[in-house]
Tab-separated table of C-alpha atoms in Angstrom:
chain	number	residue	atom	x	y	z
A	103	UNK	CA	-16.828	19.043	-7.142
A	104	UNK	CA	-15.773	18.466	-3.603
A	105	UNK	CA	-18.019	16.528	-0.724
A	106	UNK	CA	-19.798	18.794	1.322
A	107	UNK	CA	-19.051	18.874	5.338
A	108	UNK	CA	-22.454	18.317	6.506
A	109	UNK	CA	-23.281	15.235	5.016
A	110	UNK	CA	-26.257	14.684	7.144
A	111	UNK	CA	-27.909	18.069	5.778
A	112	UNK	CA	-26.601	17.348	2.254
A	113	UNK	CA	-28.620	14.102	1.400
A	114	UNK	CA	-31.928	14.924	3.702
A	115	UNK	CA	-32.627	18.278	2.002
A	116	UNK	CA	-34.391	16.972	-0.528
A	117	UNK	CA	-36.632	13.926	-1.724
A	118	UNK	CA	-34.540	12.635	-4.336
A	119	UNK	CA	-31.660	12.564	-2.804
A	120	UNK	CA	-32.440	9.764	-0.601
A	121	UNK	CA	-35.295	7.815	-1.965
A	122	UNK	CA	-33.665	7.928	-5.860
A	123	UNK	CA	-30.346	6.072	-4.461
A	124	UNK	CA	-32.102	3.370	-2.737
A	125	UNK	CA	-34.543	2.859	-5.147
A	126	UNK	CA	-31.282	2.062	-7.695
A	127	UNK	CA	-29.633	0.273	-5.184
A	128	UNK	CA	-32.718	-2.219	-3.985
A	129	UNK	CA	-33.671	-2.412	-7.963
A	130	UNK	CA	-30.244	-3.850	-8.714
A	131	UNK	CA	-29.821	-5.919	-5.300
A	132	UNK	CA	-33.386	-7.174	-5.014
A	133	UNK	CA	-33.619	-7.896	-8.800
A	134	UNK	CA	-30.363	-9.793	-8.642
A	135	UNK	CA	-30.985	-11.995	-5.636
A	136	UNK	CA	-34.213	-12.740	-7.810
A	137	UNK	CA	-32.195	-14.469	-10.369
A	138	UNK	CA	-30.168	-16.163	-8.216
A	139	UNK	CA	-32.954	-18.017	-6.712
A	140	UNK	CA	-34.507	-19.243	-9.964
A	141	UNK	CA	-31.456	-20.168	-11.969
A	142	UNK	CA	-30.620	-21.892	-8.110
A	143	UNK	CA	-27.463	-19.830	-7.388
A	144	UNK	CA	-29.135	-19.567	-3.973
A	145	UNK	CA	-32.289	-21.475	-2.141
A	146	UNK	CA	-32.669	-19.116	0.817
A	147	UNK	CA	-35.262	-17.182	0.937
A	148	UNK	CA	-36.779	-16.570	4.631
A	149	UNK	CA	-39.693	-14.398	3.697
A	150	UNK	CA	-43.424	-15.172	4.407
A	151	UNK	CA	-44.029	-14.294	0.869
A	152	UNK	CA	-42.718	-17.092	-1.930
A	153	UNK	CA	-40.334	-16.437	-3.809
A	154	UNK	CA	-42.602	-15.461	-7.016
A	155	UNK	CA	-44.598	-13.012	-4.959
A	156	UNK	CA	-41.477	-11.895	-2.742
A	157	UNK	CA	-39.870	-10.545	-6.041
A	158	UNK	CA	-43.334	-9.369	-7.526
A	159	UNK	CA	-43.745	-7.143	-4.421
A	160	UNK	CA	-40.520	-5.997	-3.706
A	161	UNK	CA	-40.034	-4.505	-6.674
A	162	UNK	CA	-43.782	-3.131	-7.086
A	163	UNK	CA	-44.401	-1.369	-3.427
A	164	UNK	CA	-40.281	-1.064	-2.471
A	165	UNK	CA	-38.377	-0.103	-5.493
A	166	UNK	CA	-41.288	1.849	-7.062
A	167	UNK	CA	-42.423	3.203	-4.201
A	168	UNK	CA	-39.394	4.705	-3.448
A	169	UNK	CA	-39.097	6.526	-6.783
A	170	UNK	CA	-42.589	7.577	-6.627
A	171	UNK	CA	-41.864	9.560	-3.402
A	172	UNK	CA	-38.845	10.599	-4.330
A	173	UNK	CA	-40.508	12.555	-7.538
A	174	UNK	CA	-43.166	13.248	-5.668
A	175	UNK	CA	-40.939	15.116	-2.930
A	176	UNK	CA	-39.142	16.930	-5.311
A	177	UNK	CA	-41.967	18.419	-7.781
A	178	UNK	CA	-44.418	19.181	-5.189
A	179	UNK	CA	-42.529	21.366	-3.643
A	180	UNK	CA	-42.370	23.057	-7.235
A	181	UNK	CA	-45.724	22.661	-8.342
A	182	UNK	CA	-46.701	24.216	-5.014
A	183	UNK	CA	-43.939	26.419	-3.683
A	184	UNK	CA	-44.794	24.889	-0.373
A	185	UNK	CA	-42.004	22.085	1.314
A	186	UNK	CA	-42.057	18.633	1.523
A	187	UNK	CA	-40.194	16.662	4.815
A	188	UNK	CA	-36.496	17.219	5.216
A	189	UNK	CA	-33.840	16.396	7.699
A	190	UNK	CA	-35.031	14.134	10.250
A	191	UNK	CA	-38.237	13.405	9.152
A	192	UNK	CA	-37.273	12.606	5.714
A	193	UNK	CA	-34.240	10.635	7.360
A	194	UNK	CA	-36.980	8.688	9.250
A	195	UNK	CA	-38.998	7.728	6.417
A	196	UNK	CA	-35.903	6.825	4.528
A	197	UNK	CA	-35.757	4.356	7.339
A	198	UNK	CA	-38.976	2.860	7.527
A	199	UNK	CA	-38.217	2.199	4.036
A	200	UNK	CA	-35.048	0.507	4.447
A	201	UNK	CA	-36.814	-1.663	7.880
A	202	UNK	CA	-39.315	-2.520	5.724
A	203	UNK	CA	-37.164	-4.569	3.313
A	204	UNK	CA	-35.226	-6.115	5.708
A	205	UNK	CA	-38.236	-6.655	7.441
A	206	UNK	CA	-40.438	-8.654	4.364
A	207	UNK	CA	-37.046	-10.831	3.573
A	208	UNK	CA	-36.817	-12.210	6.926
A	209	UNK	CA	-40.036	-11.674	7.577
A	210	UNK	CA	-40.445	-16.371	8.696
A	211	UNK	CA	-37.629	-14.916	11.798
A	212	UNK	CA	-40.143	-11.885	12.832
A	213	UNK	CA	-43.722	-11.640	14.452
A	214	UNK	CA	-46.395	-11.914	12.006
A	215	UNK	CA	-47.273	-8.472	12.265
A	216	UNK	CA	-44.189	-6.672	12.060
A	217	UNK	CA	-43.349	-6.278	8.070
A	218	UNK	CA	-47.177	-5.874	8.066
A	219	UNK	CA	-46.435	-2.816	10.212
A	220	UNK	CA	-43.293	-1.318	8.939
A	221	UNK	CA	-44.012	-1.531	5.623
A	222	UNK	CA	-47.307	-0.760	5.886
A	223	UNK	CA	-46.372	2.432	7.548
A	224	UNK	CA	-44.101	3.968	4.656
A	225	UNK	CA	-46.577	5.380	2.190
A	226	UNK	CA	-49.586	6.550	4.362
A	227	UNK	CA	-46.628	8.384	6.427
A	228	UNK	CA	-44.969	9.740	3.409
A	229	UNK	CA	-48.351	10.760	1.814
A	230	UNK	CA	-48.589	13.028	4.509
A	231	UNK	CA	-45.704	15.760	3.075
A	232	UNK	CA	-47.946	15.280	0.406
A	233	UNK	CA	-51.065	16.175	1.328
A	234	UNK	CA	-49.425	19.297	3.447
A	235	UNK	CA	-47.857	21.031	0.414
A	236	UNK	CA	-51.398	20.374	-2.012
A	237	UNK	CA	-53.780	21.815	0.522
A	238	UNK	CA	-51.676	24.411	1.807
A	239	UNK	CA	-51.651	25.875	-1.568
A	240	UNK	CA	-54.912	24.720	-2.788
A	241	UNK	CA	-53.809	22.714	-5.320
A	242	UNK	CA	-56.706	21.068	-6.276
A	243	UNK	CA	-55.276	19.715	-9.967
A	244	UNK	CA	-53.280	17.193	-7.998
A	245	UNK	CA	-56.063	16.307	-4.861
A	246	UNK	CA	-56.117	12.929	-7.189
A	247	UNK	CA	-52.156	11.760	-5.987
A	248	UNK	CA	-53.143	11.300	-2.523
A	249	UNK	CA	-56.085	9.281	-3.119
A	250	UNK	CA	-54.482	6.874	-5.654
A	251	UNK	CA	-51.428	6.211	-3.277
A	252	UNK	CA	-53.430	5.809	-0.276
A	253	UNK	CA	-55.108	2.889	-2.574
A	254	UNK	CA	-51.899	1.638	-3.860
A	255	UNK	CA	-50.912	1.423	-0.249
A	256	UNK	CA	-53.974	-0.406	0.977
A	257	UNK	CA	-52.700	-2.896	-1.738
A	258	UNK	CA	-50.189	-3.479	-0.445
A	259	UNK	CA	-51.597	-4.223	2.831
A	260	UNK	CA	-53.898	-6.983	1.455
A	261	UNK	CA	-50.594	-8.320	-0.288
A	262	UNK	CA	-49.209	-8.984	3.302
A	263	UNK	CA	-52.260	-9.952	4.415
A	264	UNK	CA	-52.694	-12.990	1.335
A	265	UNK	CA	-49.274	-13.710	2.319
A	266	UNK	CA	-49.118	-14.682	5.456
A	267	UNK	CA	-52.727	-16.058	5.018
A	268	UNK	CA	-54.928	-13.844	7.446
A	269	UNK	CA	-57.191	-13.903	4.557
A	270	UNK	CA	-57.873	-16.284	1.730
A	271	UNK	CA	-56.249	-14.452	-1.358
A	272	UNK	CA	-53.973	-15.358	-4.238
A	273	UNK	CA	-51.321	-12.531	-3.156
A	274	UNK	CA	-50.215	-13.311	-6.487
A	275	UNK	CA	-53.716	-11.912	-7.943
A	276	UNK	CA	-52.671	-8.284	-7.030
A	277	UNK	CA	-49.847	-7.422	-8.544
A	278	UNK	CA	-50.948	-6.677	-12.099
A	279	UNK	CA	-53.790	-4.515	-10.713
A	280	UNK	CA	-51.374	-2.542	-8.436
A	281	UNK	CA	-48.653	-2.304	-11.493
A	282	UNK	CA	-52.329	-0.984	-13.581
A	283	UNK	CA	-52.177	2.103	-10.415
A	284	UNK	CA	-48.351	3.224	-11.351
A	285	UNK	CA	-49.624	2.455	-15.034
A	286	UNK	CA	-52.320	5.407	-13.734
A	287	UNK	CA	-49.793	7.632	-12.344
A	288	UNK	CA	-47.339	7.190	-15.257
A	289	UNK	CA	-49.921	7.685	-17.724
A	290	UNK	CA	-50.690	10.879	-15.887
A	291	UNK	CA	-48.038	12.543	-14.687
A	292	UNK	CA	-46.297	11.622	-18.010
A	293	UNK	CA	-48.937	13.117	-20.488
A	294	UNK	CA	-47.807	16.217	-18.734
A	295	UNK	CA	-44.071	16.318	-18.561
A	296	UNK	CA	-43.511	14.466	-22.106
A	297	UNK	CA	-45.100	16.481	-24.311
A	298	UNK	CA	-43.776	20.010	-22.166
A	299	UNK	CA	-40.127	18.892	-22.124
A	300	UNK	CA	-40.182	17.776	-25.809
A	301	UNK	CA	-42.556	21.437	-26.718
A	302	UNK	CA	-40.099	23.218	-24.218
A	303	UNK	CA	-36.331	21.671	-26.129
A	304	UNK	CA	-38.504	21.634	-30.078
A	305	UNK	CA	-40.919	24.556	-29.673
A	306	UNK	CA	-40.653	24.303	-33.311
A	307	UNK	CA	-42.257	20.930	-33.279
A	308	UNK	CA	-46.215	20.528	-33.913
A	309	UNK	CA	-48.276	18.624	-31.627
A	310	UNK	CA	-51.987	17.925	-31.064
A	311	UNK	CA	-53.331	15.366	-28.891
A	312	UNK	CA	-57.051	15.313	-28.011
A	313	UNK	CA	-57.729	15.968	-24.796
A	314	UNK	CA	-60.299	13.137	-24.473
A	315	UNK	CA	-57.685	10.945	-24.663
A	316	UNK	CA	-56.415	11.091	-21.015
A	317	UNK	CA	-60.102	10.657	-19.477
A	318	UNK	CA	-61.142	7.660	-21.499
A	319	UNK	CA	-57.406	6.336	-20.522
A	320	UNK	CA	-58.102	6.809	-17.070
A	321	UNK	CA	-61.130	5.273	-17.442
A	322	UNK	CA	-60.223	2.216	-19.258
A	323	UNK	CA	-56.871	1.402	-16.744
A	324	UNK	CA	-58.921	1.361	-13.548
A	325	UNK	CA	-61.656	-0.424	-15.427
A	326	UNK	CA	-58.903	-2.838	-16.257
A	327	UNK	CA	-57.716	-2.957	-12.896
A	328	UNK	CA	-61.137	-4.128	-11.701
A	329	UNK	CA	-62.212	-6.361	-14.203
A	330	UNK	CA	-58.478	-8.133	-13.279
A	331	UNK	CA	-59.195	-7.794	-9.339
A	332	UNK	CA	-63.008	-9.160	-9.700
A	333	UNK	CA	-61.580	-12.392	-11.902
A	334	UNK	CA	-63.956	-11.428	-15.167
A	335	UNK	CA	-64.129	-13.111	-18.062
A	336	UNK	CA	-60.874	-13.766	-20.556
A	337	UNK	CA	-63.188	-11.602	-22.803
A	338	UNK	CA	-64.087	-9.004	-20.808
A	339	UNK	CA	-60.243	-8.307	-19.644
A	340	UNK	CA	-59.111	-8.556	-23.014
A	341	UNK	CA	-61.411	-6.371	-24.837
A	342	UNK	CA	-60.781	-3.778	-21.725
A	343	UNK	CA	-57.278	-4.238	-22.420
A	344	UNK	CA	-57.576	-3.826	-26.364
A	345	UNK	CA	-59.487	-0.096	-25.607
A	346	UNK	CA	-56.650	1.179	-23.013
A	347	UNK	CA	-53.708	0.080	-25.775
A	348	UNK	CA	-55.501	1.767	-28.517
A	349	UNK	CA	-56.533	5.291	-25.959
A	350	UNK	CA	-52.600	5.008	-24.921
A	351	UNK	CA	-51.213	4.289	-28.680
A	352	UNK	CA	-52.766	7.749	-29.687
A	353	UNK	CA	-51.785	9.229	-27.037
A	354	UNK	CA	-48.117	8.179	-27.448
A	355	UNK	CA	-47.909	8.188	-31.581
A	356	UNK	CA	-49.342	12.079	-30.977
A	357	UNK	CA	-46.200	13.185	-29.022
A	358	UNK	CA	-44.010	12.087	-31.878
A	359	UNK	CA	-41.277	10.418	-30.140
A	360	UNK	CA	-39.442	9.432	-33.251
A	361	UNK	CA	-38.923	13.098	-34.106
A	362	UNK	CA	-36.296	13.166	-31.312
A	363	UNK	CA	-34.502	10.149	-30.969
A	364	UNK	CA	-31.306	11.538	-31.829
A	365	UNK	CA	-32.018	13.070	-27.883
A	366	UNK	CA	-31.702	10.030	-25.565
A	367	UNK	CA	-32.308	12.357	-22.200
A	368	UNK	CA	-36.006	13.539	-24.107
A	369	UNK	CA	-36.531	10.143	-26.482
A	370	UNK	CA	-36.184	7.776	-23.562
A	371	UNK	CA	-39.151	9.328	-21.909
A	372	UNK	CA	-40.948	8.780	-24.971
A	373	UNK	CA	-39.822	5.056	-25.176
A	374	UNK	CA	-41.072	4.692	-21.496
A	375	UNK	CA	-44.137	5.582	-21.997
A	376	UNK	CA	-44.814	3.404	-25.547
A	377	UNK	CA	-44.474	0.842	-23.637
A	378	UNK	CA	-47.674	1.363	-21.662
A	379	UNK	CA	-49.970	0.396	-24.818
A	380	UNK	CA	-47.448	-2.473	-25.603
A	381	UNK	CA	-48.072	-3.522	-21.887
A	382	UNK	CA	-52.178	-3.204	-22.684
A	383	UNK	CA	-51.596	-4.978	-26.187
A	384	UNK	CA	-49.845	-7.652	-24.181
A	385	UNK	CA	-52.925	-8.376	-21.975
A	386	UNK	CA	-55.689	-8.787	-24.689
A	387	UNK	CA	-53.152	-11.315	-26.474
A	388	UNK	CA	-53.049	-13.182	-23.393
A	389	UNK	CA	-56.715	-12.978	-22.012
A	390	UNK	CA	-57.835	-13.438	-25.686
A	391	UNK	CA	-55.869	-16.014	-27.176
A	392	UNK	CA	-54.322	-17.833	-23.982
A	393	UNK	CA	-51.357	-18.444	-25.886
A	394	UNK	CA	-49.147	-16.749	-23.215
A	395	UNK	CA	-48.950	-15.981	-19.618
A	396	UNK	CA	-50.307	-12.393	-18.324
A	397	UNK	CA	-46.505	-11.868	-16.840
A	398	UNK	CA	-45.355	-10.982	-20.705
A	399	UNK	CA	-47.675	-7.975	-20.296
A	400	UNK	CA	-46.441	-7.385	-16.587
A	401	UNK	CA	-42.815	-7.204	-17.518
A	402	UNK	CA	-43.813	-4.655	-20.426
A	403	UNK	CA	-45.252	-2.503	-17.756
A	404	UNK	CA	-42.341	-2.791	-14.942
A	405	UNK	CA	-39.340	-3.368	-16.951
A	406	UNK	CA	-40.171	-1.641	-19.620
A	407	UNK	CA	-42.468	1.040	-18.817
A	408	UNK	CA	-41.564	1.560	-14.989
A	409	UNK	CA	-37.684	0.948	-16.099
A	410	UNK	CA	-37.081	3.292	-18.762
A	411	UNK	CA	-39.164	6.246	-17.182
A	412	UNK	CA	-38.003	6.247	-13.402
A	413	UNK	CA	-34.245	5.506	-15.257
A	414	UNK	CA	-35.421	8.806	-17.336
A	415	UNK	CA	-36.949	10.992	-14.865
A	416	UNK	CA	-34.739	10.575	-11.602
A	417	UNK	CA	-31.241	11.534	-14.438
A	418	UNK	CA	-33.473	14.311	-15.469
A	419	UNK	CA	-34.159	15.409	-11.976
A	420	UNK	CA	-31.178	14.876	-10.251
A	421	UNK	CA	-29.447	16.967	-13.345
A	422	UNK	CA	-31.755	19.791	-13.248
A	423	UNK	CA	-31.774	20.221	-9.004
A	424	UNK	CA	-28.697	19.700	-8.655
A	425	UNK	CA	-27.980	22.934	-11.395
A	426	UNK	CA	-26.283	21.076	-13.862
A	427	UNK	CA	-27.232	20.817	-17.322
A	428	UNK	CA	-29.326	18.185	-19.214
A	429	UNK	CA	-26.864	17.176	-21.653
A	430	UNK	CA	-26.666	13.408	-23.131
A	431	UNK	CA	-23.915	11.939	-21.782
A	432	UNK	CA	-22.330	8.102	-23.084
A	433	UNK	CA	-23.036	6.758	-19.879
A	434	UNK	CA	-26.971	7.886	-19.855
A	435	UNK	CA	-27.340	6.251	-23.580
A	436	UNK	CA	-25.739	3.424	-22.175
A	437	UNK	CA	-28.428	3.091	-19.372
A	438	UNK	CA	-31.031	3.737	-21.574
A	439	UNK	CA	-30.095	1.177	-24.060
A	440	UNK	CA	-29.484	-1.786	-22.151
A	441	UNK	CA	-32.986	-0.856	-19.806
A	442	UNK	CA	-34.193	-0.539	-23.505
A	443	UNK	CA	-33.130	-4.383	-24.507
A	444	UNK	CA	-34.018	-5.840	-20.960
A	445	UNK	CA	-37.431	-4.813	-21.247
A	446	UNK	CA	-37.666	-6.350	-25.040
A	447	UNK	CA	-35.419	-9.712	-23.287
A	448	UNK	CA	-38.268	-9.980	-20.503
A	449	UNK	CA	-41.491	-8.930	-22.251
A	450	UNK	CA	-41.584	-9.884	-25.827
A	451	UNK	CA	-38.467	-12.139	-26.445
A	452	UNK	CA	-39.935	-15.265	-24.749
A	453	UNK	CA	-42.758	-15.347	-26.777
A	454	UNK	CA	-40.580	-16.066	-29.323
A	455	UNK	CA	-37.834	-17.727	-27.976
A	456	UNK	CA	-39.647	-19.508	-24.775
A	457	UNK	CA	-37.205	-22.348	-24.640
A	458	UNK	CA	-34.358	-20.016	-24.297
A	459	UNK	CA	-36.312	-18.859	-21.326
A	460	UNK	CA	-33.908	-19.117	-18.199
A	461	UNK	CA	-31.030	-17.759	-20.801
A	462	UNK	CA	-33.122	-14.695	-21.227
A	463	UNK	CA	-34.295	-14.310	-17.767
A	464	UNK	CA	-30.645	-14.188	-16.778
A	465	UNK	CA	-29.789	-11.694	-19.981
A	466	UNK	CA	-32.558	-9.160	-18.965
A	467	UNK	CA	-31.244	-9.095	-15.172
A	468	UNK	CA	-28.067	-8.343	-15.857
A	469	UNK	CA	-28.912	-5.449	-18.522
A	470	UNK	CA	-31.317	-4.144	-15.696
A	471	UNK	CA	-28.893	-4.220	-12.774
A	472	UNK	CA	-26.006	-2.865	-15.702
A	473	UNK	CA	-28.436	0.290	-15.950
A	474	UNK	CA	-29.346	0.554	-12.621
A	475	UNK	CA	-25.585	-0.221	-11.270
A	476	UNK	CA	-24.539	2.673	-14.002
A	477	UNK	CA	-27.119	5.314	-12.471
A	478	UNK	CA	-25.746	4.810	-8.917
A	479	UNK	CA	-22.187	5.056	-10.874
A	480	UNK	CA	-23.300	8.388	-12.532
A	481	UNK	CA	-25.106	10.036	-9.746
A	482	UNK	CA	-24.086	9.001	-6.333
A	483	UNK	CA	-21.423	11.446	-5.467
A	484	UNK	CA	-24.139	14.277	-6.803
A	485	UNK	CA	-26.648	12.946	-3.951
A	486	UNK	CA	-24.241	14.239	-1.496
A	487	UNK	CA	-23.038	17.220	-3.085
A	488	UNK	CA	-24.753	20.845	-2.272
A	489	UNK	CA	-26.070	22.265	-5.440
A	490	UNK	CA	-23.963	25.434	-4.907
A	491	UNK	CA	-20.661	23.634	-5.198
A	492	UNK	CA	-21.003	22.365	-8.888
């Protein structure tokens, strides 16, 4: 494998080859500084947004954000056989990405506005490849991804807004409903590629899963999401909560996951997506018994949920665009176990452990940025190598 002499036209001809590196590299980075400032390695932070929020959003509309369009740039073009940016436009958005971090962490130095703006920008601009590739090939199954962005984005927006207090809003009051619209796209987007990769590898296999399941899903996360952004009742929130975990527990047990765990590639796709009910489960304990802080449930959702499937689905798709082969590999297991026991450190082990708190806390970000640092280790030279020279 040798580096290819237009690096420029290398890493902008496709979506995953610039917005999967950065998303690894901002995960580990932001994630890292995050740490430092609780356990008081460092007590700068010059954002608008404190710290709690700065860290909650950063890794919510930045690092997932990025993946999200990086996936999204690389299957649409498949589901629709129609292109999404390159070159310099995908260059540019790569930028607005990057200016947009740099942009919130400093943001006490800069003009009110001007995170507002930059970051603001990213998704409605990068929706926009989107929306080009669908409706020039009438793909009406996936009309919904535009939609759901565009409202993940206007989240976002009111996020910056709280934050800087142009309006009177608990920024921190978002986050959970805008982790419940990845929840939606995960929940999606995964009930199709987890069951076809594991039919496609074990046609031999036997699945059923009722197809009622994914409506009453749908309906029971954005219910969930609204109940959360409309402050309902403890009961209300938990019982919601209680309905998703049991739609999504089907949903997962009906894929059977444990059938290929020997395949860590395949099985960490199923452990991603388990952790979605856990996430729900998580909630009604909280709202229902107030023994425990809605941030348990949050953590099952990003670092275990969001962790394990963007860790699982950018190796997949950098393996299989780049022409090389989806074999399991040491390193990959290794990524997918310690992502594995930082999402059971930061969602479940403090419940039982919570004065060991700050130990764990400091445990789970280093097995995060381990997996994350590993994944740039893995795959960074194959960001910048043509496909035709493997």
């Amino acid at each position: 494998m040798r580096p290819d002499p237009s690096l420029f036209s290398t890493l902008f001809s496709a979506g995953f080859r610039v917005f999967f590196p950065l998303a690894a590299l901002s995960s580990a980075v932001l994630l890292g500084y995050w740490v430092l400032l609780v356990t008081g390695g460092v007590e700068t932070l010059p954002s608008r947004f404190d710290p709690v929020s700065w860290h909650q959003h950063e890794m919510i509309f930045g690092m997932v954000s990025a993946v999200i369009i990086g996936f999204l740039y690389t299957a649409v073009p498949n589901w629709t056989g129609r292109p999404t940016p390159t070159g310099a436009a995908l260059a540019g958005l790569g930028l607005i990405w990057i200016l947009g971090r740099v942009s919130i962490f400093y943001g006490a130095h800069l003009p009110i506005w001007l995170p507002l703006l930059i970051d603001g920008l990213f998704l409605p601009l990068a929706v926009i490849g989107v929306v080009k590739a669908l409706i020039g090939a009438a793909n009406k199954r996936n009309y919904f991804l535009p939609v759901v962005l565009l409202l993940f984005a206007g989240l976002n927006i009111v996020s910056h807004l709280a934050a800087t207090g142009l309006i009177a809003f608990e920024p921190r009051r978002l986050f959970l409903p805008a982790v419940l619209f990845i929840v939606f796209l995960m929940n999606v987007i995964g009930g199709r590629i987890i069951p076809n990769f594991t039919k496609g590898k074990y046609p031999a296999l036997t699945t059923n899963t009722p197809a009622v399941l994914l409506p009453l899903s749908v309906i029971a996360i954005f219910g969930l999401a609204a109940a959360l952004l409309l402050q309902a009742s403890d009961m209300v929130i938990g019982g919601i909560a209680l309905f998703a975990g049991g739609v999504t527990l089907i949903r997962s047990l009906s894929w059977k996951g444990w059938a290929v765990a020997h395949d860590p590639i395949l099985f960490i796709l199923h452990l991603g997506y388990f952790w979605i009910p856990v996430g729900f489960f998580l909630v009604a304990y909280s709202s229902l018994t107030g023994e425990a802080p809605l941030s348990h449930a949050l953590h099952a959702f990003t670092v275990g949920a969001v962790g394990s499937l963007t860790l699982g689905v950018m190796s997949r798709a950098t393996l299989g665009h780049s022409g090389l082969p989806l074999n399991n590999e040491v390193i990959l297991t290794v990524i997918f176990v310690s992502i594995t026991i930082a999402a059971l450190s930061r969602a479940v082990l403090p419940l039982l452990l919570p004065e060991s708190y700050l130990g764990i806390l400091q445990g789970a970000g280093g097995l995060w940025i381990l997996a994350y640092g590993l994944f740039l280790l893995r795959f960074g030279k194959i960001f910048i190598t043509p496909r035709k020279l493997f």
